Structure formats: structure tokens, C-alpha cells
Amino acid sequence: MYIDDSTFVNAEIVRRGLAHVYRFPDNAGDTGHIAALIAAQNEAIDNGVGVWSIPHSPELYYVALKTSYRFHRPGCTSARDYNVKDWIRFETREEAFRLGYSPCRNCKP
Ligand SMILES: [Zn+2]
């Protein structure tokens, strides 16, 4: 959504830490908007605003399937059947967010 044909409102919401970027296969082709949203999210992470100001108890690591948009806590039932060779491992949840992964709705990393 744009205001005055120039302000990408979705990115402004993400930049203020009021929402996460949530990727789905059906918006994967919208690479320009996705890149703008991830850049806005990285800015929010850097500035520690909104949801990024809320402290989390960190896991030792987080995982995602290479072919997925979701990242998980290591014990998530949605991730337990992943073959380790198909994992991407992140040391922090912010690392996963910065690379454009979205949090699993089951384990809420
Ligand atoms: Zn999960």
C-alpha cells in the first residue's frame, strides 16, 4: 500500500517495529517489495524499536529448512523431522530475520 504514490506504508510499519516481515510462497516473486521490507526490518532491528525492544530468552540456535521461509526453535515439532543436511542454522533469531526468514507460528521463535 502506498500513500501519495511514494510512501510504502507496509515498510513504514515494519521500520517502526510494529510488524515482522512474513514471507509466503505466493509473495516470493515480489522481490522488490520483499527487499524493501527486509531492509526496513533490519533498520528496526538496528534501532531496537517496537517488537525489537522486547527482550527474548535466546535459544542456543535456530533452524530453517533451506527450501522454507520459516525458522524455528531447535525443539519445534514442525522442525524435528528435518534432516540436518537440509538445515540452515542461525546463532540468533535476528540473524534469521535479517536473512528474510519469518518466525514459525508453532514455536514462535
Ligand atoms: Zn517452529
PDB file of C-alpha atoms and ligand atoms in Angstrom:
ATOM      1  CA  MET A   1       0.000   0.000   0.000  1.00  0.00           C
ATOM      2  CA  TYR A   2       1.272   3.444  -0.920  1.00  0.00           C
ATOM      3  CA  ILE A   3       0.353   6.931   0.273  1.00  0.00           C
ATOM      4  CA  ASP A   4       0.893   9.795  -2.185  1.00  0.00           C
ATOM      5  CA  ASP A   5       2.323   7.213  -4.608  1.00  0.00           C
ATOM      6  CA  SER A   6       5.648   7.329  -2.767  1.00  0.00           C
ATOM      7  CA  THR A   7       5.380   6.143   0.841  1.00  0.00           C
ATOM      8  CA  PHE A   8       5.348   2.345   1.090  1.00  0.00           C
ATOM      9  CA  VAL A   9       3.162   2.088   4.190  1.00  0.00           C
ATOM     10  CA  ASN A  10       3.934  -1.586   4.810  1.00  0.00           C
ATOM     11  CA  ALA A  11       7.659  -0.759   5.039  1.00  0.00           C
ATOM     12  CA  GLU A  12       6.958   2.164   7.408  1.00  0.00           C
ATOM     13  CA  ILE A  13       5.037  -0.171   9.722  1.00  0.00           C
ATOM     14  CA  VAL A  14       7.928  -2.666   9.679  1.00  0.00           C
ATOM     15  CA  ARG A  15      10.540   0.122  10.085  1.00  0.00           C
ATOM     16  CA  ARG A  16       8.821   1.198  13.305  1.00  0.00           C
ATOM     17  CA  GLY A  17       8.946  -2.347  14.651  1.00  0.00           C
ATOM     18  CA  LEU A  18       5.177  -2.735  14.590  1.00  0.00           C
ATOM     19  CA  ALA A  19       5.236  -5.894  12.454  1.00  0.00           C
ATOM     20  CA  HIS A  20       7.526  -8.649  11.218  1.00  0.00           C
ATOM     21  CA  VAL A  21       8.049  -9.388   7.574  1.00  0.00           C
ATOM     22  CA  TYR A  22       6.104 -12.553   6.903  1.00  0.00           C
ATOM     23  CA  ARG A  23       7.021 -14.344   3.711  1.00  0.00           C
ATOM     24  CA  PHE A  24       4.910 -16.861   1.869  1.00  0.00           C
ATOM     25  CA  PRO A  25       5.451 -18.763  -1.376  1.00  0.00           C
ATOM     26  CA  ASP A  26       2.790 -16.635  -3.074  1.00  0.00           C
ATOM     27  CA  ASN A  27       4.656 -13.365  -2.397  1.00  0.00           C
ATOM     28  CA  ALA A  28       8.124 -14.765  -3.146  1.00  0.00           C
ATOM     29  CA  GLY A  29       8.108 -13.341  -6.653  1.00  0.00           C
ATOM     30  CA  ASP A  30       7.584  -9.799  -5.397  1.00  0.00           C
ATOM     31  CA  THR A  31      11.317  -9.382  -4.850  1.00  0.00           C
ATOM     32  CA  GLY A  32      11.381  -5.550  -4.919  1.00  0.00           C
ATOM     33  CA  HIS A  33       8.828  -5.145  -2.172  1.00  0.00           C
ATOM     34  CA  ILE A  34      10.274  -8.048  -0.160  1.00  0.00           C
ATOM     35  CA  ALA A  35      13.755  -6.486  -0.314  1.00  0.00           C
ATOM     36  CA  ALA A  36      12.359  -3.118   0.831  1.00  0.00           C
ATOM     37  CA  LEU A  37      10.505  -4.773   3.694  1.00  0.00           C
ATOM     38  CA  ILE A  38      13.555  -6.752   4.846  1.00  0.00           C
ATOM     39  CA  ALA A  39      15.693  -3.582   4.690  1.00  0.00           C
ATOM     40  CA  ALA A  40      13.086  -1.768   6.803  1.00  0.00           C
ATOM     41  CA  GLN A  41      13.051  -4.669   9.258  1.00  0.00           C
ATOM     42  CA  ASN A  42      16.855  -4.618   9.511  1.00  0.00           C
ATOM     43  CA  GLU A  43      16.650  -0.910  10.301  1.00  0.00           C
ATOM     44  CA  ALA A  44      14.106  -1.642  13.050  1.00  0.00           C
ATOM     45  CA  ILE A  45      16.388  -4.374  14.468  1.00  0.00           C
ATOM     46  CA  ASP A  46      19.358  -1.974  14.404  1.00  0.00           C
ATOM     47  CA  ASN A  47      17.333   0.712  16.182  1.00  0.00           C
ATOM     48  CA  GLY A  48      15.713  -1.659  18.694  1.00  0.00           C
ATOM     49  CA  VAL A  49      12.248  -0.202  18.179  1.00  0.00           C
ATOM     50  CA  GLY A  50       8.814  -1.745  18.674  1.00  0.00           C
ATOM     51  CA  VAL A  51       8.885  -5.535  18.876  1.00  0.00           C
ATOM     52  CA  TRP A  52      12.690  -5.365  18.696  1.00  0.00           C
ATOM     53  CA  SER A  53      12.793  -3.631  22.092  1.00  0.00           C
ATOM     54  CA  ILE A  54      11.191  -6.669  23.777  1.00  0.00           C
ATOM     55  CA  PRO A  55      13.801  -8.947  25.382  1.00  0.00           C
ATOM     56  CA  HIS A  56      13.708 -12.643  24.436  1.00  0.00           C
ATOM     57  CA  SER A  57      15.243 -15.633  26.157  1.00  0.00           C
ATOM     58  CA  PRO A  58      17.590 -16.815  23.436  1.00  0.00           C
ATOM     59  CA  GLU A  59      17.813 -20.406  22.266  1.00  0.00           C
ATOM     60  CA  LEU A  60      21.260 -21.903  21.652  1.00  0.00           C
ATOM     61  CA  TYR A  61      20.468 -21.716  17.949  1.00  0.00           C
ATOM     62  CA  TYR A  62      17.587 -21.602  15.459  1.00  0.00           C
ATOM     63  CA  VAL A  63      16.970 -23.641  12.322  1.00  0.00           C
ATOM     64  CA  ALA A  64      15.228 -23.375   8.978  1.00  0.00           C
ATOM     65  CA  LEU A  65      14.783 -25.752   6.130  1.00  0.00           C
ATOM     66  CA  LYS A  66      16.763 -24.473   3.136  1.00  0.00           C
ATOM     67  CA  THR A  67      13.631 -24.540   0.971  1.00  0.00           C
ATOM     68  CA  SER A  68      11.383 -22.820   3.531  1.00  0.00           C
ATOM     69  CA  TYR A  69      10.652 -19.256   4.660  1.00  0.00           C
ATOM     70  CA  ARG A  70      10.190 -20.290   8.315  1.00  0.00           C
ATOM     71  CA  PHE A  71      12.713 -20.508  11.101  1.00  0.00           C
ATOM     72  CA  HIS A  72      12.230 -22.465  14.308  1.00  0.00           C
ATOM     73  CA  ARG A  73      13.436 -23.067  17.812  1.00  0.00           C
ATOM     74  CA  PRO A  74      15.594 -26.223  17.861  1.00  0.00           C
ATOM     75  CA  GLY A  75      12.932 -28.301  19.634  1.00  0.00           C
ATOM     76  CA  CYS A  76       9.991 -27.293  17.471  1.00  0.00           C
ATOM     77  CA  THR A  77       7.764 -30.196  16.459  1.00  0.00           C
ATOM     78  CA  SER A  78       7.460 -28.620  12.998  1.00  0.00           C
ATOM     79  CA  ALA A  79      11.234 -28.894  12.559  1.00  0.00           C
ATOM     80  CA  ARG A  80      12.051 -32.167  14.330  1.00  0.00           C
ATOM     81  CA  ASP A  81      11.779 -34.285  11.176  1.00  0.00           C
ATOM     82  CA  TYR A  82      14.152 -32.052   9.227  1.00  0.00           C
ATOM     83  CA  ASN A  83      17.258 -33.830   8.023  1.00  0.00           C
ATOM     84  CA  VAL A  84      20.261 -31.967   9.437  1.00  0.00           C
ATOM     85  CA  LYS A  85      21.831 -31.719   5.974  1.00  0.00           C
ATOM     86  CA  ASP A  86      18.808 -29.696   4.833  1.00  0.00           C
ATOM     87  CA  TRP A  87      19.094 -27.166   7.697  1.00  0.00           C
ATOM     88  CA  ILE A  88      20.319 -23.675   7.803  1.00  0.00           C
ATOM     89  CA  ARG A  89      21.447 -22.889  11.324  1.00  0.00           C
ATOM     90  CA  PHE A  90      21.289 -19.401  12.848  1.00  0.00           C
ATOM     91  CA  GLU A  91      23.073 -18.355  16.010  1.00  0.00           C
ATOM     92  CA  THR A  92      20.430 -15.721  16.830  1.00  0.00           C
ATOM     93  CA  ARG A  93      16.823 -15.087  15.840  1.00  0.00           C
ATOM     94  CA  GLU A  94      17.845 -11.672  14.500  1.00  0.00           C
ATOM     95  CA  GLU A  95      20.224 -13.407  12.081  1.00  0.00           C
ATOM     96  CA  ALA A  96      17.275 -15.374  10.668  1.00  0.00           C
ATOM     97  CA  PHE A  97      15.109 -12.247  10.418  1.00  0.00           C
ATOM     98  CA  ARG A  98      17.919 -10.323   8.708  1.00  0.00           C
ATOM     99  CA  LEU A  99      18.149 -13.007   6.033  1.00  0.00           C
ATOM    100  CA  GLY A 100      14.432 -12.789   5.374  1.00  0.00           C
ATOM    101  CA  TYR A 101      13.195 -15.809   7.299  1.00  0.00           C
ATOM    102  CA  SER A 102       9.886 -15.494   9.134  1.00  0.00           C
ATOM    103  CA  PRO A 103       9.053 -16.976  12.531  1.00  0.00           C
ATOM    104  CA  CYS A 104       7.219 -20.294  12.778  1.00  0.00           C
ATOM    105  CA  ARG A 105       3.695 -19.871  14.110  1.00  0.00           C
ATOM    106  CA  ASN A 106       4.032 -23.051  16.166  1.00  0.00           C
ATOM    107  CA  CYS A 107       7.216 -22.412  18.215  1.00  0.00           C
ATOM    108  CA  LYS A 108       7.159 -18.590  17.910  1.00  0.00           C
ATOM    109  CA  PRO A 109      10.950 -18.103  17.967  1.00  0.00           C
TER     110      PRO A 109
HETATM  111 ZN    ZN B   1       8.672 -23.965  14.726  1.00  0.00          ZN
END
